[in-house]
Short mmCIF file of C-alpha atoms (C1' of nucleotides) in Angstrom, two decimals:
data_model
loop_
_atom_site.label_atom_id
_atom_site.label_comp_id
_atom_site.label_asym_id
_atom_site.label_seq_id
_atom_site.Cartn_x
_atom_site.Cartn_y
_atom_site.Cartn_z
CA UNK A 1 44.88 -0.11 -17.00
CA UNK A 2 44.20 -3.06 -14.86
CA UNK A 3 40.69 -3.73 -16.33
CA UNK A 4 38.33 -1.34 -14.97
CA UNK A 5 35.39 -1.49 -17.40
CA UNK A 6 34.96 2.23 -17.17
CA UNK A 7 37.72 3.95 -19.24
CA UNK A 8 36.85 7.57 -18.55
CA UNK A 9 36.43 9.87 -15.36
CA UNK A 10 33.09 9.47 -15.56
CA UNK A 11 30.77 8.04 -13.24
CA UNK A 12 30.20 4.75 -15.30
CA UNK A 13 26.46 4.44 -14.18
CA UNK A 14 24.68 1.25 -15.02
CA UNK A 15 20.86 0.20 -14.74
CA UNK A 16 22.08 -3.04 -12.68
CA UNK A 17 24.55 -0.18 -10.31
CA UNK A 18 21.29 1.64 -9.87
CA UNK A 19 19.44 -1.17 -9.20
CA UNK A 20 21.86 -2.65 -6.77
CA UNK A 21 21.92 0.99 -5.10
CA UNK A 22 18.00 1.22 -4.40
CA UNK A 23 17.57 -2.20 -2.61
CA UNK A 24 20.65 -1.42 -0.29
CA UNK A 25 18.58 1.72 0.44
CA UNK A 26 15.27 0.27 0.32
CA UNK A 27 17.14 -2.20 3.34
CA UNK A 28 18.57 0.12 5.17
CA UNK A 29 16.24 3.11 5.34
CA UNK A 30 12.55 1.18 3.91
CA UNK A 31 10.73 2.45 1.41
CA UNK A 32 10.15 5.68 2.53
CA UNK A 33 13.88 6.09 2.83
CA UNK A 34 13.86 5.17 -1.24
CA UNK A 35 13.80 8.73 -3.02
CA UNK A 36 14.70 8.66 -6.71
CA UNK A 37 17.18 11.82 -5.12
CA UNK A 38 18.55 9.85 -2.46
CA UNK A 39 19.28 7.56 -4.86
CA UNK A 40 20.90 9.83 -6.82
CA UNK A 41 23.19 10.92 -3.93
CA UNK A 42 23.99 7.59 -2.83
CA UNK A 43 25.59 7.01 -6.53
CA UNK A 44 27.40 10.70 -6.61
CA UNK A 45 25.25 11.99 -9.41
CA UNK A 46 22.59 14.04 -10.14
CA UNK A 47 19.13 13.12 -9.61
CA UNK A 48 17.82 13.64 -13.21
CA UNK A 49 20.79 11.42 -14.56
CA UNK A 50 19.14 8.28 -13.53
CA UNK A 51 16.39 8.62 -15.55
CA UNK A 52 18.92 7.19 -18.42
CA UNK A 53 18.85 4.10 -17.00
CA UNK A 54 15.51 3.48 -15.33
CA UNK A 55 12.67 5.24 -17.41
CA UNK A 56 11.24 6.30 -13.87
CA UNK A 57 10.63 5.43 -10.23
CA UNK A 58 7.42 2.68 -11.06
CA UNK A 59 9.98 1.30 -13.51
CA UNK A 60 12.65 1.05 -11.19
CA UNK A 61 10.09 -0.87 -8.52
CA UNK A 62 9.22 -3.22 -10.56
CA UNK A 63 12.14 -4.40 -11.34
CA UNK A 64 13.18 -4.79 -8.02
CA UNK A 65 9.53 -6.82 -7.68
CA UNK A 66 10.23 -9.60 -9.74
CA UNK A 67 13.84 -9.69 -8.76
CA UNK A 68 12.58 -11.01 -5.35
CA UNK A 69 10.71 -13.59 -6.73
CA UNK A 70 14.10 -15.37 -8.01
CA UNK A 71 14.52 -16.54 -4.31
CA UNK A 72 11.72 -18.39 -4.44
CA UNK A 73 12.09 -22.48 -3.78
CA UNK A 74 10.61 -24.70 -6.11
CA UNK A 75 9.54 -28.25 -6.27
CA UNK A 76 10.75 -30.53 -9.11
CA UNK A 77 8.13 -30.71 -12.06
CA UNK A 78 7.57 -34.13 -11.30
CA UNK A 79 6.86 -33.86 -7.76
CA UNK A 80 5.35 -36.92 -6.15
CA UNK A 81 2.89 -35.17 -3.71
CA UNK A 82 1.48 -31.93 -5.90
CA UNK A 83 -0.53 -31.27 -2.61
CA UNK A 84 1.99 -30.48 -0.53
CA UNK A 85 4.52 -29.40 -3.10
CA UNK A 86 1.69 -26.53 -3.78
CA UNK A 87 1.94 -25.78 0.80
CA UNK A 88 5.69 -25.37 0.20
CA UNK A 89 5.65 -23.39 -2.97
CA UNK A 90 3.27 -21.12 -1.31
CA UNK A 91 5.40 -20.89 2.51
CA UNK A 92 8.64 -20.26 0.25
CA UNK A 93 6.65 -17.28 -0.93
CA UNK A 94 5.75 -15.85 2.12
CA UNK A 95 9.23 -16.88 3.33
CA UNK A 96 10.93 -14.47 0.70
CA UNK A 97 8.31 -11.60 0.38
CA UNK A 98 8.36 -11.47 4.06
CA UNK A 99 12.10 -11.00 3.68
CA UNK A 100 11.65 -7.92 2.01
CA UNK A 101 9.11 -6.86 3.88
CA UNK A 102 9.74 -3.22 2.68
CA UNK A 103 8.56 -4.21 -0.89
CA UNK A 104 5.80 -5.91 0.05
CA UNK A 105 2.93 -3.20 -0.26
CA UNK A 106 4.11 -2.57 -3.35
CA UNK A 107 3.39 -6.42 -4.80
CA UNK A 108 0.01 -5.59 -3.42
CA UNK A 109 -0.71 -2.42 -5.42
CA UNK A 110 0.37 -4.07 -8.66
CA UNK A 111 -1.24 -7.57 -8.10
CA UNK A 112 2.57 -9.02 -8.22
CA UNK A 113 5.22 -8.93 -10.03
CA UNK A 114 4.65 -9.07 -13.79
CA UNK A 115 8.37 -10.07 -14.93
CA UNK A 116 9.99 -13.37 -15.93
CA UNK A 117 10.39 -14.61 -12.44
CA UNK A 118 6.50 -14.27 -11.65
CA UNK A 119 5.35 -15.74 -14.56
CA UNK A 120 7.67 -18.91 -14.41
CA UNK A 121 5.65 -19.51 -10.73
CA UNK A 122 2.43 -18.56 -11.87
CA UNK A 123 3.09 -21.57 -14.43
CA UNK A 124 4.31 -23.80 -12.02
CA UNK A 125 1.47 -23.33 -9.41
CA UNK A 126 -0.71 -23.44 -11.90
CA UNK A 127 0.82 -27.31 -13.12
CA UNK A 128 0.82 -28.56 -9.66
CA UNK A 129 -3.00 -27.55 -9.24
CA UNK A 130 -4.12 -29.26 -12.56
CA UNK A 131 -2.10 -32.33 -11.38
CA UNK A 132 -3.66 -32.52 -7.68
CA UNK A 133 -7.03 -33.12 -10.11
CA UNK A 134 -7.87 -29.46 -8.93
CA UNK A 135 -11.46 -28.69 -10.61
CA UNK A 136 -10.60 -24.28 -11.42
CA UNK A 137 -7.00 -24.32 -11.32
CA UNK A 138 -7.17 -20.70 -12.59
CA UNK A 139 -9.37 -19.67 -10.16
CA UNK A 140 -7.31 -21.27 -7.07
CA UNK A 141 -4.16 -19.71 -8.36
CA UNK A 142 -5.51 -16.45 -7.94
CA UNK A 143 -7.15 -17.02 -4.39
CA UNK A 144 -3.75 -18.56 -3.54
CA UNK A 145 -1.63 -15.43 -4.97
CA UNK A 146 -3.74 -13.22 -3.56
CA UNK A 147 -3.84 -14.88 0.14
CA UNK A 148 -0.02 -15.09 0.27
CA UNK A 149 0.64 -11.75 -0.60
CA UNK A 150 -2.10 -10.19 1.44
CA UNK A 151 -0.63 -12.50 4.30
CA UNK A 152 2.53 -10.92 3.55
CA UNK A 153 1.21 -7.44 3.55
CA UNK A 154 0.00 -7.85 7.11
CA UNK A 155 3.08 -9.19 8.32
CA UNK A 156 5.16 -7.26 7.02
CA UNK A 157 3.63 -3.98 8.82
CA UNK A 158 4.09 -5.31 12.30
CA UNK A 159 5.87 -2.83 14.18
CA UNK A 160 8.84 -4.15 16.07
CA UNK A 161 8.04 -5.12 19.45
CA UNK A 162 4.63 -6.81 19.04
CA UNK A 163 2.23 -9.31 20.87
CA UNK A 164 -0.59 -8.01 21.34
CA UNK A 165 -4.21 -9.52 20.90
CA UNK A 166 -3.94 -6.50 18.00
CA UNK A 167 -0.54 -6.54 17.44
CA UNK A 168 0.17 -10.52 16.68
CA UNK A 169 3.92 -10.96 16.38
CA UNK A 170 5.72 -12.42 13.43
CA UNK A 171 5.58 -15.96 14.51
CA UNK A 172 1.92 -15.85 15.53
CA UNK A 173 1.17 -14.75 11.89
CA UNK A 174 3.70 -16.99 10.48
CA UNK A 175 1.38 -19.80 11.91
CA UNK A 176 -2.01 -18.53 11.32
CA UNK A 177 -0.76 -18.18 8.03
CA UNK A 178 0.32 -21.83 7.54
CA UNK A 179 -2.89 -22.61 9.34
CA UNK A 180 -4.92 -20.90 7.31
CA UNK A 181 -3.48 -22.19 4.11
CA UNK A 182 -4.06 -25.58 4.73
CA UNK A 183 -7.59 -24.66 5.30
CA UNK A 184 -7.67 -23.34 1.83
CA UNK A 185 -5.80 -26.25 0.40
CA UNK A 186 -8.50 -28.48 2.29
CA UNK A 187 -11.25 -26.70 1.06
CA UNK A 188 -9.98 -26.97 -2.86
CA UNK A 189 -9.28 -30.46 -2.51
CA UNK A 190 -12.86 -31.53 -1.32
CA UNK A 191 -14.14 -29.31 -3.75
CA UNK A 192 -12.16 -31.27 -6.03
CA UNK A 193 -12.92 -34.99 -4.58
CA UNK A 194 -17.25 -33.96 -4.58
CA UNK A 195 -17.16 -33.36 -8.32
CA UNK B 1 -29.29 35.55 12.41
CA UNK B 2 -31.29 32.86 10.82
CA UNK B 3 -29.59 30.09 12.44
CA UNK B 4 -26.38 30.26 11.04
CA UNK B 5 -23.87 28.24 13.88
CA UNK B 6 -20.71 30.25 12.60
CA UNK B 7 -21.26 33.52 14.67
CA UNK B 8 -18.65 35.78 13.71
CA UNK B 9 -16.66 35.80 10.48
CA UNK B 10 -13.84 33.35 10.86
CA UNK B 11 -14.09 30.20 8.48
CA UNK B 12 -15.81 28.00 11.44
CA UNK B 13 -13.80 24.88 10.35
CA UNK B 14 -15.09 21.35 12.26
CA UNK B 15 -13.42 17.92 12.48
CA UNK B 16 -16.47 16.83 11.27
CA UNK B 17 -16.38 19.36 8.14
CA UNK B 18 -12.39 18.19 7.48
CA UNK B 19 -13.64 14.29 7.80
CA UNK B 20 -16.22 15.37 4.99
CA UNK B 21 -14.07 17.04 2.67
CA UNK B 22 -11.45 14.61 2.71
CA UNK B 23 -14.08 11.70 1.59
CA UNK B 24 -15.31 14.19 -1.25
CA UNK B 25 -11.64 14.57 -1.96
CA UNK B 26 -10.77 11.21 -1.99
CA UNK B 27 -13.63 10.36 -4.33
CA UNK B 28 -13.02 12.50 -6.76
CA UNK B 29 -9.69 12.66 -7.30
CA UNK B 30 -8.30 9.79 -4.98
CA UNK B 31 -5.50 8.75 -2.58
CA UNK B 32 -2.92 10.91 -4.34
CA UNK B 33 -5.31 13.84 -4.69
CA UNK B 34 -5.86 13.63 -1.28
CA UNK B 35 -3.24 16.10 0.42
CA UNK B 36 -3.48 17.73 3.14
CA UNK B 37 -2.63 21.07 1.18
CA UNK B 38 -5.39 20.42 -1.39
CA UNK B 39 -7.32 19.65 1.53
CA UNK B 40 -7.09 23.10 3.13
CA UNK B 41 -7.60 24.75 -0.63
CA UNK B 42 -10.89 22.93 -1.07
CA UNK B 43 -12.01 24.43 2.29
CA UNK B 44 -10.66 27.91 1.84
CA UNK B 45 -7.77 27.83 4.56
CA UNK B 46 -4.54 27.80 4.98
CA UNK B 47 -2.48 24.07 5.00
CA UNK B 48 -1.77 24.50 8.66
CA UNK B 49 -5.12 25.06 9.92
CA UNK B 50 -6.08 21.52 9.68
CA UNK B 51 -3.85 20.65 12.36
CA UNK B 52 -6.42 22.78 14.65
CA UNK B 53 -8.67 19.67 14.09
CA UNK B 54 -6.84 16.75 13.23
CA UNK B 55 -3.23 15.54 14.85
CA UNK B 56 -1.61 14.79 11.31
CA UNK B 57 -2.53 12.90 7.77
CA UNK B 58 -2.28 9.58 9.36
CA UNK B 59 -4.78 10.09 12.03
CA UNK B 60 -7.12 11.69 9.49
CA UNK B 61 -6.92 8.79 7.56
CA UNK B 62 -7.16 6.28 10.56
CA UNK B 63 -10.76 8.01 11.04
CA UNK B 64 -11.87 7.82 7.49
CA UNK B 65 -10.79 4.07 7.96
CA UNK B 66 -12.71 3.38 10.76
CA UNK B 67 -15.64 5.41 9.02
CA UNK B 68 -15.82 3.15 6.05
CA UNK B 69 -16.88 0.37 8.53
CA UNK B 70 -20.43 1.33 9.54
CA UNK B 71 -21.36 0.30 6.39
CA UNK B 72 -21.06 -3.38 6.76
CA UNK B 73 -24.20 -5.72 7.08
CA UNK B 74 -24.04 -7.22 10.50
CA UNK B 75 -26.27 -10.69 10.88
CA UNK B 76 -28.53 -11.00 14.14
CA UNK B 77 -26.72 -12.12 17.26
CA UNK B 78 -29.20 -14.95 17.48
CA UNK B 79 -29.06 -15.95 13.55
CA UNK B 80 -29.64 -19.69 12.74
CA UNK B 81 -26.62 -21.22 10.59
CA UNK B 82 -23.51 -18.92 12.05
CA UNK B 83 -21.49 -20.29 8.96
CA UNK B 84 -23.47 -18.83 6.12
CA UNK B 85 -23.87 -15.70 8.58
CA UNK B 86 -20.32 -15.50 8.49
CA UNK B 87 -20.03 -15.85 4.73
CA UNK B 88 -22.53 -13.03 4.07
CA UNK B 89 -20.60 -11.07 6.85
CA UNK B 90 -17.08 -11.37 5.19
CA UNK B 91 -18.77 -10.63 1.87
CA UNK B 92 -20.33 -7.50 2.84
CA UNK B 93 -17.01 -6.43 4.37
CA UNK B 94 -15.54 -7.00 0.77
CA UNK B 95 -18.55 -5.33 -1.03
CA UNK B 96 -18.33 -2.09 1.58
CA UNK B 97 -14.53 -2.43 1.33
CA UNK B 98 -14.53 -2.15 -2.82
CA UNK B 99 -17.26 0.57 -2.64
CA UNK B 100 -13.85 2.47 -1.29
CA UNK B 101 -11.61 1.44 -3.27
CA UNK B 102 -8.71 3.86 -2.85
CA UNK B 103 -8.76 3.32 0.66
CA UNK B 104 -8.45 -0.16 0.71
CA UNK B 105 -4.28 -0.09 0.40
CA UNK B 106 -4.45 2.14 3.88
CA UNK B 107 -6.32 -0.67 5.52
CA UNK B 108 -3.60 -3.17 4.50
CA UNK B 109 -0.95 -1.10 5.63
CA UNK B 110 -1.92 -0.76 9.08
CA UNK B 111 -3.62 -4.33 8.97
CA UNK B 112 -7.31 -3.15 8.67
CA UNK B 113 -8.76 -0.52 10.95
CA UNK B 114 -8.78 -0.13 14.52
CA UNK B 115 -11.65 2.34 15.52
CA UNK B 116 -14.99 1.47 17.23
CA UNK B 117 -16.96 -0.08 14.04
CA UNK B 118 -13.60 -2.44 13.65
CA UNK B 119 -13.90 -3.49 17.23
CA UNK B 120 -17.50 -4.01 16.68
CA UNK B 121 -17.26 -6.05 13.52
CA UNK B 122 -14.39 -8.36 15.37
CA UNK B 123 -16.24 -9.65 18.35
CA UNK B 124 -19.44 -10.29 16.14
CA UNK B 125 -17.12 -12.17 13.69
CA UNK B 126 -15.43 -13.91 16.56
CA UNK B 127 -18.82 -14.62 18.26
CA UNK B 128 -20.00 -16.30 14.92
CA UNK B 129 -17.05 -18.53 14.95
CA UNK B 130 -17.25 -20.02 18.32
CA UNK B 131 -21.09 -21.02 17.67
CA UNK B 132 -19.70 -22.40 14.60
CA UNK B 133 -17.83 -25.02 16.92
CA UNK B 134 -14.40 -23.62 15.30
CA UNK B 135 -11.15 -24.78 17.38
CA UNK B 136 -9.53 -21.72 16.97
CA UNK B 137 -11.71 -18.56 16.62
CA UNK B 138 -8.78 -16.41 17.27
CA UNK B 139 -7.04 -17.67 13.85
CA UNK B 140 -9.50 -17.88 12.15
CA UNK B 141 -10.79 -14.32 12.52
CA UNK B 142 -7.34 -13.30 11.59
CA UNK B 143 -7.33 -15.25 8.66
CA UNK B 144 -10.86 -14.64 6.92
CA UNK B 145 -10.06 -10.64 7.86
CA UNK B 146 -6.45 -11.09 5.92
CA UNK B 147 -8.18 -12.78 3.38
CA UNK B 148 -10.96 -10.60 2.68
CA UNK B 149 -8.91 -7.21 2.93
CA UNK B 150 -6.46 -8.64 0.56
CA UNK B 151 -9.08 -9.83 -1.85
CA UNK B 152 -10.26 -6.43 -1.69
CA UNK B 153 -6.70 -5.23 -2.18
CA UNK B 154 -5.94 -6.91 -5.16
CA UNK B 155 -9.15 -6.60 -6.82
CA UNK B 156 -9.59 -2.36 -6.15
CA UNK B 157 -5.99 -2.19 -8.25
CA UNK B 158 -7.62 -3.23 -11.08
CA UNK B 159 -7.04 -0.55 -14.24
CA UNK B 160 -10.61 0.67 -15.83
CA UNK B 161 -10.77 -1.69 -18.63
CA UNK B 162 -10.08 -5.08 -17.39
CA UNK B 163 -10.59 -8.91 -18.53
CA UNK B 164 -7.36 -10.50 -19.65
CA UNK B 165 -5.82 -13.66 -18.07
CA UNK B 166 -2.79 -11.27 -16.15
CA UNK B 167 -5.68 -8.45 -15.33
CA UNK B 168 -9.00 -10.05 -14.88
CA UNK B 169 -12.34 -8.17 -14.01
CA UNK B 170 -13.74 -6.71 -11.17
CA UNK B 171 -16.33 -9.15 -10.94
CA UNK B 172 -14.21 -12.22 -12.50
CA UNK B 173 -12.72 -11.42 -8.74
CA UNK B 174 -15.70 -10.59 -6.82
CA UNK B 175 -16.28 -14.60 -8.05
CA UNK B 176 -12.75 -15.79 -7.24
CA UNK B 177 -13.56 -13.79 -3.37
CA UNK B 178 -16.53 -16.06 -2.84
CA UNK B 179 -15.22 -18.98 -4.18
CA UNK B 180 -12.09 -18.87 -2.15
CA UNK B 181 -13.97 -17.76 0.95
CA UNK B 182 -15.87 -20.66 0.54
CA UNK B 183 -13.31 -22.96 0.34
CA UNK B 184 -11.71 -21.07 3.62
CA UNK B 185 -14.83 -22.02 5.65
CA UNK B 186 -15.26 -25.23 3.85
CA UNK B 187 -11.41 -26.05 5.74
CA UNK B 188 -12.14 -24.53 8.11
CA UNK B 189 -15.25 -26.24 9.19
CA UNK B 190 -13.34 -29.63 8.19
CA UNK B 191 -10.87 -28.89 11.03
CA UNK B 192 -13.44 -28.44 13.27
CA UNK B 193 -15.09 -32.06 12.36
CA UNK B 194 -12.08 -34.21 12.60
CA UNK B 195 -11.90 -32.83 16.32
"C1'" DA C 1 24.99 8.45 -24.93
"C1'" DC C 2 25.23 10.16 -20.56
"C1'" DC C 3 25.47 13.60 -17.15
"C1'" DT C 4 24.71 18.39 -14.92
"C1'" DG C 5 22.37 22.82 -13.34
"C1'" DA C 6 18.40 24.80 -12.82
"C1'" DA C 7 13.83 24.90 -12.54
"C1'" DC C 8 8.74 23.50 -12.02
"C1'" DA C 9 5.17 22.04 -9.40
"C1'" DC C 10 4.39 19.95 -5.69
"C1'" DC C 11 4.57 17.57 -0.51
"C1'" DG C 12 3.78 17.37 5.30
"C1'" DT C 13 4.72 19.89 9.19
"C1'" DT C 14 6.30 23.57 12.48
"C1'" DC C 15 6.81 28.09 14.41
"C1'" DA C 16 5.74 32.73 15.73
"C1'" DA C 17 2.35 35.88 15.42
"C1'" DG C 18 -2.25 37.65 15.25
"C1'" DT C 19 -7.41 37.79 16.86
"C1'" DA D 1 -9.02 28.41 20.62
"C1'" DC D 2 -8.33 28.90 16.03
"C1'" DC D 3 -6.30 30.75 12.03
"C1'" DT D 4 -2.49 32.94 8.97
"C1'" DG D 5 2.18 33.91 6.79
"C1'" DA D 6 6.29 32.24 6.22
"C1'" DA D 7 9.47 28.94 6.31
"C1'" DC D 8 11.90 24.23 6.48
"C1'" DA D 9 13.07 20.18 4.49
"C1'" DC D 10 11.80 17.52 1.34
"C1'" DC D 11 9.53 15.07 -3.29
"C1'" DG D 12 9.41 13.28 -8.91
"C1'" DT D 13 10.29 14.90 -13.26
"C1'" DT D 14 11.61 17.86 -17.32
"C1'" DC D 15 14.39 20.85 -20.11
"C1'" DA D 16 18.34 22.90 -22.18
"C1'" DA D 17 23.00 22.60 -22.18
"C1'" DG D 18 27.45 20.49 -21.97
"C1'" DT D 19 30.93 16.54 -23.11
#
DNA sequence: ACCTGAACACCGTTCAAGT
DNA sequence: ACCTGAACACCGTTCAAGT
């Protein structure tokens, strides 16, 4: 009587409950951790009754892909500097896949997200490239997708305690990562200044 | 008597024969058909009796990594321009990496290989680098490996029948790889200039 | 419309026992 | 040393049935 949306004794599932449920268990046990059945028992319900909110497991991932990419920071359209405005765009990336560093693999085996989220940055990136007089702006927004998320990839499979010459820890590849991105950034921009 | 090495009438099962059957395995039906119980079917023994020859999946599949390797095109020690050396290097890496496709998400996930051929393949890449005059070998190598396993990533996710804007081709990406690796080297060699 | 019980067709791995 | 039978502790998904 004191507003409860859910009248009944029901459970009172909902998609955005279920979706809610699988990144608290995707961050506290990782991906393997993330059974459509452990799922199921974290909400009190059986495991088949999900499947009437989420058509199935892929479906449920990819949601919880793009969802990510809404923590992304980006620059103003209007930018000043589209050079480094496309170095920060990229770094916020890393910044917030490597914060879920559980679903990163995943962005990897689907080439991204697909949703709303990674389609408004796909159309950003792709603005600040035409305006930095970039000559294949469809071209570097690909190699620039693909480097951050592969960067991310191998990040995000360090095990704890690394260091190693094999093992780089998280800052080491934090900076060979920024390193290496203004090497690509270079290397588009004096293709772009030769033409 | 003619030869046979199996002398009695036990199945005579090898590492090397599990190693084998796993590639066929993998080829036909890939990573998901590759279990270890379909495994042990296809050889005509029970699940368990592949842990006679290999510790678990994972080190199975740490050896096919490694395998994969000897198949990269390695330059002379002694080769004239170590930068286009290193770009045919990388590129057969990719080439050799794609011919595997559904291994390629393993390599990501434990950040490429870590057998004999990858330790091979490193110091010839590192080698290449420092007669290249690059400042940083050590980053660099990380980054052009990042890049071109998560080129290869990206690009052996690709669904049959590709060539839209959101899913391009196999070799619309094979073009994007060498473009982006040469802008890579392209920064990378600028660094080493301004020095 | 939403949920349950039960089942189907699988996994990787371990253990005790045989030869 | 190598293999088997049997089991343990899991998976994702579907189907028929209930409310």
């Amino acid at each position: 009587m004191e507003g409860g949306r859910a009248p009944g004794h029901r459970a009172g599932l909902t998609r955005t409950a279920v979706l809610r449920a699988a990144r608290e268990l995707l961050s506290e046990h990782g991906l393997a951790g993330l059974s459509m059945r452990a799922l199921a028992a974290r909400l009190d319900v059986a495991p088949n009754a999900l499947y009437s909110h989420v058509a199935n497991k892929t479906a449920l991932l990819d949601a919880l892909l793009d969802d990510v990419l809404a923590g992304v920071e980006t620059p103003a359209a209007d930018i000043e500097d589209p050079a480094a405005a496309l170095h920060r765009l990229m770094a916020s990336t890393y910044t917030v896949l490597l914060d879920h560093s559980d679903l990163v693999p995943l962005y990897l085996s689907r080439q991204g997200a697909h949703g709303p989220n990674a389609q408004r940055l796909g159309e950003i990136t792709a603005a600040l490239l035409r305006r930095a007089d970039v000559t294949e702006p469809t071209e570097a927004l690909r190699v620039l997708i693909v480097y951050t998320i592969g960067f991310a990839a191998f990040t995000s499979h360090l095990p704890p305690g690394a260091g190693t010459e094999q093992q780089p820890s998280a800052a080491e590849m934090r900076g060979n990562f920024d390193r290496g991105l203004d090497w690509l950034l270079t290397g588009i921009r004096a293709a772009a200044d030769r033409r």
